[in-house]
Every structure is written in C-alpha cells, then in structure tokens.
Amino acid sequence: MNEPILEGRQLTRRYPGRPHPALDGVDIAVRAGAGLGIVGESGAGKSTLLRLLLGVDRPSSGEVRFAGAPLARADGREFRRHVQVVFQDPRSSLNPRMSVAAIVGEPLRSLRVGGGRTERAERVAEVLTAVGLRPEDGRRYPHEFSGGQRQRIAIARALAPSPRLLLADEPVSALDVSVRLQIVELLQELVERLGLTLVLVSHDLAIVSQLCAEVMVMRHGRVVESGPTATVLTEPADAYTRDLLAAIPQLPQNLGWAS
Ligand code: ADP
C-alpha cells in the first residue's frame, strides 16, 4: 500500500477538567485516492480528531505526520497548501466583508502559490467554474448567495491551491435538505475529476457510503471499527455500528450497498 499522506498515531487529547479523554489512542491513515469517512454520534471525538489532523490543536500524546514527517518538522507551507478544509456552516466560515474573489484567492496569496495577480484571478475564475458558479460571481459578496452557493464558495476556496486532501466537517448538515444532494454530487465529481482525497466527518452514513471507500467508526474517543465502507456498513462487526445503522430511518436504495 502507498504511504499515507496524512497520518495520526496513537492520538490522545485530554481537555482540562474532563474525566475522560476526548480522543483516546486513535490511529488513522489517509492514503491518496482512498476517501475516508469518520462517523459516530455527537461527542465521539470526530471534530477533535479533525482539529489535530489540521494542526490547529495539539495532541496530549501521539503524533500527526504529513508526507512521512512529524507535523512539527513537516514543510508548513506544503502542509497548508495540500491539506484544505471545508467546515459545516458556510455563513460563519466566509468573511462577509470580502468579495468572493478575494475569499477564494486568499489561500493563493497567503501561501504564495498561483503566480501574480493575473494568474491568481484566472485560478479564481477556474475554481468558481469548477464548483458551478460563474467567474463574475467573484465580484459579489457572501450574503448575496444562498446557503448551498456559499458552501460552493467555501469549496472553491479550498480547491484554489490545488490541495491533495480535502477535510470536510459535516459539509452538508447545515444546508437545506433540497441542496444537500447537489453538494454531495459536487464533492463526488471533484474527487473523481481532480483526484482529490476526501476525509469526511459525518453522522450521515448514506453520504459517507457515497463519497468514501473507507470508513472509521468512532465512539467515546476510540475507533470501534474501520475498513472498506461497503463491508463495515453491510456487515458491521460492532454492536455500536449496528445501532448507528439502525438509527437511520430509511436507507437510500441507490448507494451501492444493500439495506
Ligand atoms: P464530535 O465531533 O464527534 O461530536 P467532539 O470532538 O466535538 O466530538 O467532542 C469529543 C468530546 O470532547 C466531547 O465530550 C466534548 O464535550 C469534548 N470537547 C470537545 N471540545 C472541547 C473543549 N474545547 N473543551 C472541553 N471539552 C471538549
């Protein structure tokens, strides 16, 4: 198997005053081309794990590695370029005072990728088109867009520096049900067309099964099972995974795994 791009080894995170660690000895390996879903009920430790993988929080013990090196010794610019993130709520993740073009172009400026002003503008137009918006939308501001369109803007910003990984924390759960499928389909298309590898935190197993070849089920800060999504979701080995599956009122029939 190819070397993981991003890896967590025995990650533990304790918060002061909390009797139990939020994350307790978690191993995770993200390999190119193998989208990974992280599922589990609220409080399982999914967001804590994502923050450690993004380097915005540090583990109490264990280590995060990027491209074979511990994060502390990895090339910071390469890491920030190649590990991009999309959050749950595009309202709070987009600066309302910046134009869409400035928002989408910001990673290019701060990471100094994409050349000069003209090349950056071309790249912004290109990624806006890639997410189903128009280049001229760059002149508008976030409040002029619907929730689904704002999430497209957030995805365009993440794509701008041509990352290898896209980490997405519940990317559709703040959206109207009617637009969720469109964003899931956009993510699927981008994964296929750009060769992006997706790490998806979601409590929605149907979405994980559509977007991720591998899945990791978390509970109380630990991994209860992991493996190919088709296997874990059709033949769950752990009672907790079976409960999670049973909690879905009705499984979609068209997602390639039997209900
Ligand atoms: P999930 O994303 O699966 O809902 P979280 O990673 O947000 O889970 O939370 C895991 C556990 O850690 C929960 O018990 C939560 O209350 C606790 N927790 C998360 N962030 C903090 C924090 N900043 N301070 C104290 N406890 C926290």
PDB file of C-alpha atoms and ligand atoms in Angstrom:
ATOM      1  CA  MET A   1       0.000   0.000   0.000  1.00  0.00           C
ATOM      2  CA  ASN A   2       1.177   3.546  -0.701  1.00  0.00           C
ATOM      3  CA  GLU A   3       2.462   5.689   2.131  1.00  0.00           C
ATOM      4  CA  PRO A   4      -0.197   7.745   3.951  1.00  0.00           C
ATOM      5  CA  ILE A   5      -0.300  11.443   3.062  1.00  0.00           C
ATOM      6  CA  LEU A   6      -1.675  12.268   6.480  1.00  0.00           C
ATOM      7  CA  GLU A   7      -1.429  10.038   9.488  1.00  0.00           C
ATOM      8  CA  GLY A   8      -2.283  10.075  13.167  1.00  0.00           C
ATOM      9  CA  ARG A   9      -0.519   7.659  15.502  1.00  0.00           C
ATOM     10  CA  GLN A  10      -1.952   6.867  18.908  1.00  0.00           C
ATOM     11  CA  LEU A  11      -3.601  10.254  19.147  1.00  0.00           C
ATOM     12  CA  THR A  12      -4.884  11.164  22.589  1.00  0.00           C
ATOM     13  CA  ARG A  13      -6.405  14.506  23.543  1.00  0.00           C
ATOM     14  CA  ARG A  14      -7.417  15.331  27.090  1.00  0.00           C
ATOM     15  CA  TYR A  15      -9.235  18.534  27.917  1.00  0.00           C
ATOM     16  CA  PRO A  16      -8.571  20.051  31.342  1.00  0.00           C
ATOM     17  CA  GLY A  17     -11.201  19.181  33.911  1.00  0.00           C
ATOM     18  CA  ARG A  18     -12.621  16.339  31.828  1.00  0.00           C
ATOM     19  CA  PRO A  19     -12.513  12.852  33.369  1.00  0.00           C
ATOM     20  CA  HIS A  20     -12.259  11.040  30.018  1.00  0.00           C
ATOM     21  CA  PRO A  21     -10.054  11.894  27.064  1.00  0.00           C
ATOM     22  CA  ALA A  22     -11.942  13.296  24.052  1.00  0.00           C
ATOM     23  CA  LEU A  23      -9.644  11.150  21.931  1.00  0.00           C
ATOM     24  CA  ASP A  24      -8.029   8.011  23.247  1.00  0.00           C
ATOM     25  CA  GLY A  25      -5.238   6.322  21.290  1.00  0.00           C
ATOM     26  CA  VAL A  26      -6.609   6.771  17.775  1.00  0.00           C
ATOM     27  CA  ASP A  27      -4.683   5.561  14.730  1.00  0.00           C
ATOM     28  CA  ILE A  28      -5.697   6.967  11.358  1.00  0.00           C
ATOM     29  CA  ALA A  29      -4.045   6.820   7.944  1.00  0.00           C
ATOM     30  CA  VAL A  30      -5.220   8.767   4.900  1.00  0.00           C
ATOM     31  CA  ARG A  31      -3.849   7.456   1.623  1.00  0.00           C
ATOM     32  CA  ALA A  32      -4.070   9.107  -1.787  1.00  0.00           C
ATOM     33  CA  GLY A  33      -7.246   8.153  -3.588  1.00  0.00           C
ATOM     34  CA  ALA A  34      -8.869   6.403  -0.622  1.00  0.00           C
ATOM     35  CA  GLY A  35     -11.567   8.711   0.691  1.00  0.00           C
ATOM     36  CA  LEU A  36     -12.086   8.169   4.407  1.00  0.00           C
ATOM     37  CA  GLY A  37     -15.312   8.724   6.305  1.00  0.00           C
ATOM     38  CA  ILE A  38     -15.251   9.323  10.053  1.00  0.00           C
ATOM     39  CA  VAL A  39     -18.597   8.537  11.625  1.00  0.00           C
ATOM     40  CA  GLY A  40     -20.004   8.359  15.137  1.00  0.00           C
ATOM     41  CA  GLU A  41     -22.600  10.049  17.279  1.00  0.00           C
ATOM     42  CA  SER A  42     -22.171  13.543  18.713  1.00  0.00           C
ATOM     43  CA  GLY A  43     -19.347  13.699  21.252  1.00  0.00           C
ATOM     44  CA  ALA A  44     -17.489  10.710  19.758  1.00  0.00           C
ATOM     45  CA  GLY A  45     -14.356  12.805  19.146  1.00  0.00           C
ATOM     46  CA  LYS A  46     -14.646  13.366  15.388  1.00  0.00           C
ATOM     47  CA  SER A  47     -14.081  17.139  15.423  1.00  0.00           C
ATOM     48  CA  THR A  48     -11.257  16.803  17.944  1.00  0.00           C
ATOM     49  CA  LEU A  49      -9.556  14.336  15.612  1.00  0.00           C
ATOM     50  CA  LEU A  50     -10.037  16.650  12.642  1.00  0.00           C
ATOM     51  CA  ARG A  51      -8.516  19.593  14.537  1.00  0.00           C
ATOM     52  CA  LEU A  52      -5.455  17.507  15.381  1.00  0.00           C
ATOM     53  CA  LEU A  53      -5.103  16.411  11.746  1.00  0.00           C
ATOM     54  CA  LEU A  54      -5.340  20.060  10.652  1.00  0.00           C
ATOM     55  CA  GLY A  55      -2.665  21.053  13.137  1.00  0.00           C
ATOM     56  CA  VAL A  56      -4.894  23.679  14.776  1.00  0.00           C
ATOM     57  CA  ASP A  57      -4.832  21.705  18.022  1.00  0.00           C
ATOM     58  CA  ARG A  58      -2.091  19.521  19.518  1.00  0.00           C
ATOM     59  CA  PRO A  59      -2.475  16.004  20.870  1.00  0.00           C
ATOM     60  CA  SER A  60      -1.799  15.351  24.576  1.00  0.00           C
ATOM     61  CA  SER A  61       0.178  12.363  23.299  1.00  0.00           C
ATOM     62  CA  GLY A  62       0.761  10.677  19.962  1.00  0.00           C
ATOM     63  CA  GLU A  63       1.708  12.347  16.727  1.00  0.00           C
ATOM     64  CA  VAL A  64       0.358  13.626  13.426  1.00  0.00           C
ATOM     65  CA  ARG A  65       2.529  13.021  10.367  1.00  0.00           C
ATOM     66  CA  PHE A  66       2.314  14.653   6.944  1.00  0.00           C
ATOM     67  CA  ALA A  67       4.089  13.182   3.907  1.00  0.00           C
ATOM     68  CA  GLY A  68       6.127  10.915   6.161  1.00  0.00           C
ATOM     69  CA  ALA A  69       7.337  13.562   8.647  1.00  0.00           C
ATOM     70  CA  PRO A  70       6.004  14.608  12.056  1.00  0.00           C
ATOM     71  CA  LEU A  71       3.886  17.743  11.650  1.00  0.00           C
ATOM     72  CA  ALA A  72       6.329  19.828  13.708  1.00  0.00           C
ATOM     73  CA  ARG A  73       9.088  19.018  11.213  1.00  0.00           C
ATOM     74  CA  ALA A  74       6.954  18.936   8.043  1.00  0.00           C
ATOM     75  CA  ASP A  75       7.113  21.724   5.467  1.00  0.00           C
ATOM     76  CA  GLY A  76       4.439  24.079   6.860  1.00  0.00           C
ATOM     77  CA  ARG A  77       3.640  25.721   3.553  1.00  0.00           C
ATOM     78  CA  GLU A  78       3.297  22.370   1.772  1.00  0.00           C
ATOM     79  CA  PHE A  79       1.051  21.159   4.603  1.00  0.00           C
ATOM     80  CA  ARG A  80      -1.229  24.219   4.488  1.00  0.00           C
ATOM     81  CA  ARG A  81      -1.418  24.020   0.728  1.00  0.00           C
ATOM     82  CA  HIS A  82      -2.212  20.337   0.468  1.00  0.00           C
ATOM     83  CA  VAL A  83      -4.477  19.866   3.482  1.00  0.00           C
ATOM     84  CA  GLN A  84      -7.511  22.075   2.945  1.00  0.00           C
ATOM     85  CA  VAL A  85     -10.730  22.139   4.921  1.00  0.00           C
ATOM     86  CA  VAL A  86     -14.422  22.846   4.462  1.00  0.00           C
ATOM     87  CA  PHE A  87     -16.490  23.478   7.569  1.00  0.00           C
ATOM     88  CA  GLN A  88     -20.107  22.809   8.370  1.00  0.00           C
ATOM     89  CA  ASP A  89     -21.507  26.294   8.204  1.00  0.00           C
ATOM     90  CA  PRO A  90     -20.502  28.479   5.260  1.00  0.00           C
ATOM     91  CA  ARG A  91     -22.118  31.523   6.937  1.00  0.00           C
ATOM     92  CA  SER A  92     -19.524  31.628   9.670  1.00  0.00           C
ATOM     93  CA  SER A  93     -16.568  30.408   7.591  1.00  0.00           C
ATOM     94  CA  LEU A  94     -16.746  33.152   4.917  1.00  0.00           C
ATOM     95  CA  ASN A  95     -15.701  36.714   5.756  1.00  0.00           C
ATOM     96  CA  PRO A  96     -18.781  38.859   4.962  1.00  0.00           C
ATOM     97  CA  ARG A  97     -16.665  41.929   4.190  1.00  0.00           C
ATOM     98  CA  MET A  98     -14.585  40.270   1.492  1.00  0.00           C
ATOM     99  CA  SER A  99     -15.679  39.779  -2.101  1.00  0.00           C
ATOM    100  CA  VAL A 100     -15.976  36.185  -3.256  1.00  0.00           C
ATOM    101  CA  ALA A 101     -12.907  36.606  -5.480  1.00  0.00           C
ATOM    102  CA  ALA A 102     -10.876  37.866  -2.508  1.00  0.00           C
ATOM    103  CA  ILE A 103     -12.099  34.985  -0.330  1.00  0.00           C
ATOM    104  CA  VAL A 104     -11.316  32.329  -2.934  1.00  0.00           C
ATOM    105  CA  GLY A 105      -7.974  33.923  -3.840  1.00  0.00           C
ATOM    106  CA  GLU A 106      -6.862  34.363  -0.222  1.00  0.00           C
ATOM    107  CA  PRO A 107      -5.108  30.963   0.134  1.00  0.00           C
ATOM    108  CA  LEU A 108      -3.212  31.662  -3.096  1.00  0.00           C
ATOM    109  CA  ARG A 109      -1.966  34.969  -1.715  1.00  0.00           C
ATOM    110  CA  SER A 110      -1.096  33.752   1.766  1.00  0.00           C
ATOM    111  CA  LEU A 111       0.576  30.574   0.504  1.00  0.00           C
ATOM    112  CA  ARG A 112       2.237  32.380  -2.395  1.00  0.00           C
ATOM    113  CA  VAL A 113       1.068  29.865  -4.973  1.00  0.00           C
ATOM    114  CA  GLY A 114      -0.587  30.538  -8.290  1.00  0.00           C
ATOM    115  CA  GLY A 115       1.733  33.279  -9.541  1.00  0.00           C
ATOM    116  CA  GLY A 116       0.974  37.001  -9.794  1.00  0.00           C
ATOM    117  CA  ARG A 117      -2.270  38.925  -9.732  1.00  0.00           C
ATOM    118  CA  THR A 118      -3.379  37.926 -13.253  1.00  0.00           C
ATOM    119  CA  GLU A 119      -2.681  34.243 -12.760  1.00  0.00           C
ATOM    120  CA  ARG A 120      -4.449  34.338  -9.399  1.00  0.00           C
ATOM    121  CA  ALA A 121      -7.541  35.926 -10.970  1.00  0.00           C
ATOM    122  CA  GLU A 122      -7.515  33.208 -13.637  1.00  0.00           C
ATOM    123  CA  ARG A 123      -7.282  30.498 -10.995  1.00  0.00           C
ATOM    124  CA  VAL A 124     -10.156  32.049  -9.011  1.00  0.00           C
ATOM    125  CA  ALA A 125     -12.334  32.089 -12.160  1.00  0.00           C
ATOM    126  CA  GLU A 126     -11.357  28.491 -12.858  1.00  0.00           C
ATOM    127  CA  VAL A 127     -12.294  27.166  -9.403  1.00  0.00           C
ATOM    128  CA  LEU A 128     -15.532  29.185  -9.285  1.00  0.00           C
ATOM    129  CA  THR A 129     -16.477  27.489 -12.561  1.00  0.00           C
ATOM    130  CA  ALA A 130     -15.402  24.097 -11.183  1.00  0.00           C
ATOM    131  CA  VAL A 131     -17.895  24.427  -8.309  1.00  0.00           C
ATOM    132  CA  GLY A 132     -20.758  25.501 -10.574  1.00  0.00           C
ATOM    133  CA  LEU A 133     -20.562  29.285 -10.061  1.00  0.00           C
ATOM    134  CA  ARG A 134     -19.703  31.932 -12.656  1.00  0.00           C
ATOM    135  CA  PRO A 135     -16.411  33.843 -12.798  1.00  0.00           C
ATOM    136  CA  GLU A 136     -18.380  37.117 -12.451  1.00  0.00           C
ATOM    137  CA  ASP A 137     -19.753  35.904  -9.118  1.00  0.00           C
ATOM    138  CA  GLY A 138     -16.306  36.816  -7.784  1.00  0.00           C
ATOM    139  CA  ARG A 139     -17.396  40.463  -7.658  1.00  0.00           C
ATOM    140  CA  ARG A 140     -20.270  39.722  -5.299  1.00  0.00           C
ATOM    141  CA  TYR A 141     -20.329  39.211  -1.522  1.00  0.00           C
ATOM    142  CA  PRO A 142     -21.236  36.102   0.523  1.00  0.00           C
ATOM    143  CA  HIS A 143     -24.608  37.464   1.737  1.00  0.00           C
ATOM    144  CA  GLU A 144     -25.809  37.641  -1.875  1.00  0.00           C
ATOM    145  CA  PHE A 145     -25.712  33.844  -2.113  1.00  0.00           C
ATOM    146  CA  SER A 146     -27.864  31.002  -0.801  1.00  0.00           C
ATOM    147  CA  GLY A 147     -26.514  28.514   1.760  1.00  0.00           C
ATOM    148  CA  GLY A 148     -25.693  25.927  -0.899  1.00  0.00           C
ATOM    149  CA  GLN A 149     -23.927  28.507  -3.058  1.00  0.00           C
ATOM    150  CA  ARG A 150     -21.933  29.705  -0.053  1.00  0.00           C
ATOM    151  CA  GLN A 151     -20.770  26.175   0.549  1.00  0.00           C
ATOM    152  CA  ARG A 152     -19.690  26.097  -3.123  1.00  0.00           C
ATOM    153  CA  ILE A 153     -17.651  29.251  -2.444  1.00  0.00           C
ATOM    154  CA  ALA A 154     -16.029  27.580   0.589  1.00  0.00           C
ATOM    155  CA  ILE A 155     -15.221  24.534  -1.556  1.00  0.00           C
ATOM    156  CA  ALA A 156     -13.768  26.786  -4.292  1.00  0.00           C
ATOM    157  CA  ARG A 157     -11.519  28.461  -1.713  1.00  0.00           C
ATOM    158  CA  ALA A 158     -10.318  25.051  -0.510  1.00  0.00           C
ATOM    159  CA  LEU A 159      -9.628  23.917  -4.091  1.00  0.00           C
ATOM    160  CA  ALA A 160      -7.788  27.069  -5.160  1.00  0.00           C
ATOM    161  CA  PRO A 161      -4.257  25.989  -4.119  1.00  0.00           C
ATOM    162  CA  SER A 162      -4.742  22.504  -5.731  1.00  0.00           C
ATOM    163  CA  PRO A 163      -4.622  20.512  -2.485  1.00  0.00           C
ATOM    164  CA  ARG A 164      -4.156  16.768  -2.265  1.00  0.00           C
ATOM    165  CA  LEU A 165      -6.549  16.377   0.655  1.00  0.00           C
ATOM    166  CA  LEU A 166      -9.866  17.941   1.454  1.00  0.00           C
ATOM    167  CA  LEU A 167     -11.039  17.587   5.043  1.00  0.00           C
ATOM    168  CA  ALA A 168     -14.745  18.240   5.369  1.00  0.00           C
ATOM    169  CA  ASP A 169     -16.544  18.527   8.712  1.00  0.00           C
ATOM    170  CA  GLU A 170     -20.261  17.828   8.215  1.00  0.00           C
ATOM    171  CA  PRO A 171     -20.192  19.801   4.940  1.00  0.00           C
ATOM    172  CA  VAL A 172     -23.901  19.478   4.163  1.00  0.00           C
ATOM    173  CA  SER A 173     -25.633  19.219   7.524  1.00  0.00           C
ATOM    174  CA  ALA A 174     -26.196  22.997   7.848  1.00  0.00           C
ATOM    175  CA  LEU A 175     -27.812  23.123   4.396  1.00  0.00           C
ATOM    176  CA  ASP A 176     -31.407  22.748   3.289  1.00  0.00           C
ATOM    177  CA  VAL A 177     -32.231  19.149   2.537  1.00  0.00           C
ATOM    178  CA  SER A 178     -33.012  20.132  -1.060  1.00  0.00           C
ATOM    179  CA  VAL A 179     -29.441  21.296  -1.763  1.00  0.00           C
ATOM    180  CA  ARG A 180     -27.538  18.648   0.216  1.00  0.00           C
ATOM    181  CA  LEU A 181     -27.540  16.187  -2.654  1.00  0.00           C
ATOM    182  CA  GLN A 182     -26.176  18.827  -5.034  1.00  0.00           C
ATOM    183  CA  ILE A 183     -23.194  19.493  -2.768  1.00  0.00           C
ATOM    184  CA  VAL A 184     -22.589  15.759  -2.266  1.00  0.00           C
ATOM    185  CA  GLU A 185     -22.629  15.320  -6.046  1.00  0.00           C
ATOM    186  CA  LEU A 186     -20.245  18.246  -6.461  1.00  0.00           C
ATOM    187  CA  LEU A 187     -17.813  16.704  -3.955  1.00  0.00           C
ATOM    188  CA  GLN A 188     -18.061  13.374  -5.730  1.00  0.00           C
ATOM    189  CA  GLU A 189     -17.370  14.972  -9.093  1.00  0.00           C
ATOM    190  CA  LEU A 190     -14.366  16.899  -7.729  1.00  0.00           C
ATOM    191  CA  VAL A 191     -12.918  13.773  -6.147  1.00  0.00           C
ATOM    192  CA  GLU A 192     -13.213  11.912  -9.441  1.00  0.00           C
ATOM    193  CA  ARG A 193     -12.098  14.725 -11.725  1.00  0.00           C
ATOM    194  CA  LEU A 194      -9.302  16.278  -9.669  1.00  0.00           C
ATOM    195  CA  GLY A 195      -8.044  13.180  -7.893  1.00  0.00           C
ATOM    196  CA  LEU A 196      -8.706  14.838  -4.539  1.00  0.00           C
ATOM    197  CA  THR A 197      -8.738  12.637  -1.482  1.00  0.00           C
ATOM    198  CA  LEU A 198     -11.602  13.382   0.854  1.00  0.00           C
ATOM    199  CA  VAL A 199     -11.666  12.958   4.615  1.00  0.00           C
ATOM    200  CA  LEU A 200     -15.275  13.364   5.572  1.00  0.00           C
ATOM    201  CA  VAL A 201     -16.646  13.745   9.075  1.00  0.00           C
ATOM    202  CA  SER A 202     -20.341  12.994   9.002  1.00  0.00           C
ATOM    203  CA  HIS A 203     -23.065  11.432  11.042  1.00  0.00           C
ATOM    204  CA  ASP A 204     -24.830  10.654   7.754  1.00  0.00           C
ATOM    205  CA  LEU A 205     -23.857   7.153   6.724  1.00  0.00           C
ATOM    206  CA  ALA A 206     -25.574   7.431   3.337  1.00  0.00           C
ATOM    207  CA  ILE A 207     -23.306  10.338   2.385  1.00  0.00           C
ATOM    208  CA  VAL A 208     -20.212   8.558   3.667  1.00  0.00           C
ATOM    209  CA  SER A 209     -21.076   5.471   1.642  1.00  0.00           C
ATOM    210  CA  GLN A 210     -21.447   7.587  -1.479  1.00  0.00           C
ATOM    211  CA  LEU A 211     -18.184   9.520  -1.073  1.00  0.00           C
ATOM    212  CA  CYS A 212     -15.752   7.345   0.870  1.00  0.00           C
ATOM    213  CA  ALA A 213     -14.184   3.967   0.094  1.00  0.00           C
ATOM    214  CA  GLU A 214     -13.063   3.551   3.695  1.00  0.00           C
ATOM    215  CA  VAL A 215     -14.850   4.296   6.934  1.00  0.00           C
ATOM    216  CA  MET A 216     -13.841   4.593  10.568  1.00  0.00           C
ATOM    217  CA  VAL A 217     -16.486   4.346  13.289  1.00  0.00           C
ATOM    218  CA  MET A 218     -15.774   6.264  16.489  1.00  0.00           C
ATOM    219  CA  ARG A 219     -17.277   6.126  19.948  1.00  0.00           C
ATOM    220  CA  HIS A 220     -16.136   7.759  23.197  1.00  0.00           C
ATOM    221  CA  GLY A 221     -12.869   8.879  21.603  1.00  0.00           C
ATOM    222  CA  ARG A 222     -11.934   5.449  20.276  1.00  0.00           C
ATOM    223  CA  VAL A 223     -12.172   3.658  16.943  1.00  0.00           C
ATOM    224  CA  VAL A 224     -14.664   0.813  17.295  1.00  0.00           C
ATOM    225  CA  GLU A 225     -14.192  -0.483  13.765  1.00  0.00           C
ATOM    226  CA  SER A 226     -12.786   0.521  10.416  1.00  0.00           C
ATOM    227  CA  GLY A 227     -12.383  -0.855   6.913  1.00  0.00           C
ATOM    228  CA  PRO A 228     -13.933  -0.716   3.451  1.00  0.00           C
ATOM    229  CA  THR A 229     -17.227   1.189   3.669  1.00  0.00           C
ATOM    230  CA  ALA A 230     -19.158  -1.482   1.804  1.00  0.00           C
ATOM    231  CA  THR A 231     -18.081  -4.120   4.344  1.00  0.00           C
ATOM    232  CA  VAL A 232     -18.445  -2.064   7.514  1.00  0.00           C
ATOM    233  CA  LEU A 233     -21.898  -0.805   6.591  1.00  0.00           C
ATOM    234  CA  THR A 234     -23.288  -4.075   5.270  1.00  0.00           C
ATOM    235  CA  GLU A 235     -21.644  -6.434   7.766  1.00  0.00           C
ATOM    236  CA  PRO A 236     -20.944  -4.303  10.834  1.00  0.00           C
ATOM    237  CA  ALA A 237     -18.811  -6.258  13.295  1.00  0.00           C
ATOM    238  CA  ASP A 238     -19.557  -3.957  16.219  1.00  0.00           C
ATOM    239  CA  ALA A 239     -22.885  -3.573  18.004  1.00  0.00           C
ATOM    240  CA  TYR A 240     -22.436   0.226  18.106  1.00  0.00           C
ATOM    241  CA  THR A 241     -22.107   0.387  14.301  1.00  0.00           C
ATOM    242  CA  ARG A 242     -25.255  -1.730  14.022  1.00  0.00           C
ATOM    243  CA  ASP A 243     -27.048   0.755  16.299  1.00  0.00           C
ATOM    244  CA  LEU A 244     -25.852   3.682  14.185  1.00  0.00           C
ATOM    245  CA  LEU A 245     -27.163   1.965  11.066  1.00  0.00           C
ATOM    246  CA  ALA A 246     -30.455   1.116  12.741  1.00  0.00           C
ATOM    247  CA  ALA A 247     -30.871   4.780  13.701  1.00  0.00           C
ATOM    248  CA  ILE A 248     -31.197   5.770  10.046  1.00  0.00           C
ATOM    249  CA  PRO A 249     -34.937   5.878   9.346  1.00  0.00           C
ATOM    250  CA  GLN A 250     -34.651   4.716   5.763  1.00  0.00           C
ATOM    251  CA  LEU A 251     -31.563   3.932   3.783  1.00  0.00           C
ATOM    252  CA  PRO A 252     -31.404   5.244   0.223  1.00  0.00           C
ATOM    253  CA  GLN A 253     -31.585   2.381  -2.227  1.00  0.00           C
ATOM    254  CA  ASN A 254     -29.223   3.712  -4.864  1.00  0.00           C
ATOM    255  CA  LEU A 255     -25.957   3.979  -2.989  1.00  0.00           C
ATOM    256  CA  GLY A 256     -24.427   0.688  -3.904  1.00  0.00           C
ATOM    257  CA  TRP A 257     -24.862  -1.081  -0.606  1.00  0.00           C
ATOM    258  CA  ALA A 258     -27.798  -3.208   0.449  1.00  0.00           C
ATOM    259  CA  SER A 259     -30.109  -2.021   3.192  1.00  0.00           C
TER     260      SER A 259
HETATM  261  P1  ADP B   1     -17.848  15.051  17.824  1.00  0.00           P
HETATM  262  O1  ADP B   1     -17.190  15.913  16.796  1.00  0.00           O
HETATM  263  O2  ADP B   1     -17.789  13.590  17.485  1.00  0.00           O
HETATM  264  O3  ADP B   1     -19.226  15.483  18.177  1.00  0.00           O
HETATM  265  P2  ADP B   1     -16.008  16.318  19.688  1.00  0.00           P
HETATM  266  O4  ADP B   1     -14.633  16.029  19.186  1.00  0.00           O
HETATM  267  O5  ADP B   1     -16.595  17.642  19.402  1.00  0.00           O
HETATM  268  O6  ADP B   1     -16.984  15.146  19.180  1.00  0.00           O
HETATM  269  O7  ADP B   1     -16.047  16.105  21.258  1.00  0.00           O
HETATM  270  C1  ADP B   1     -15.498  14.956  21.920  1.00  0.00           C
HETATM  271  C2  ADP B   1     -15.570  15.181  23.441  1.00  0.00           C
HETATM  272  O8  ADP B   1     -14.676  16.209  23.810  1.00  0.00           O
HETATM  273  C3  ADP B   1     -16.938  15.608  23.912  1.00  0.00           C
HETATM  274  O9  ADP B   1     -17.168  15.006  25.169  1.00  0.00           O
HETATM  275  C4  ADP B   1     -16.807  17.109  24.064  1.00  0.00           C
HETATM  276  O10 ADP B   1     -17.673  17.602  25.049  1.00  0.00           O
HETATM  277  C5  ADP B   1     -15.357  17.258  24.465  1.00  0.00           C
HETATM  278  N1  ADP B   1     -14.775  18.530  23.993  1.00  0.00           N
HETATM  279  C6  ADP B   1     -14.622  18.928  22.716  1.00  0.00           C
HETATM  280  N2  ADP B   1     -14.011  20.124  22.645  1.00  0.00           N
HETATM  281  C7  ADP B   1     -13.759  20.507  23.929  1.00  0.00           C
HETATM  282  C8  ADP B   1     -13.130  21.640  24.542  1.00  0.00           C
HETATM  283  N3  ADP B   1     -12.638  22.653  23.792  1.00  0.00           N
HETATM  284  N4  ADP B   1     -13.055  21.672  25.883  1.00  0.00           N
HETATM  285  C9  ADP B   1     -13.536  20.665  26.643  1.00  0.00           C
HETATM  286  N5  ADP B   1     -14.123  19.565  26.140  1.00  0.00           N
HETATM  287  C10 ADP B   1     -14.241  19.475  24.803  1.00  0.00           C
END
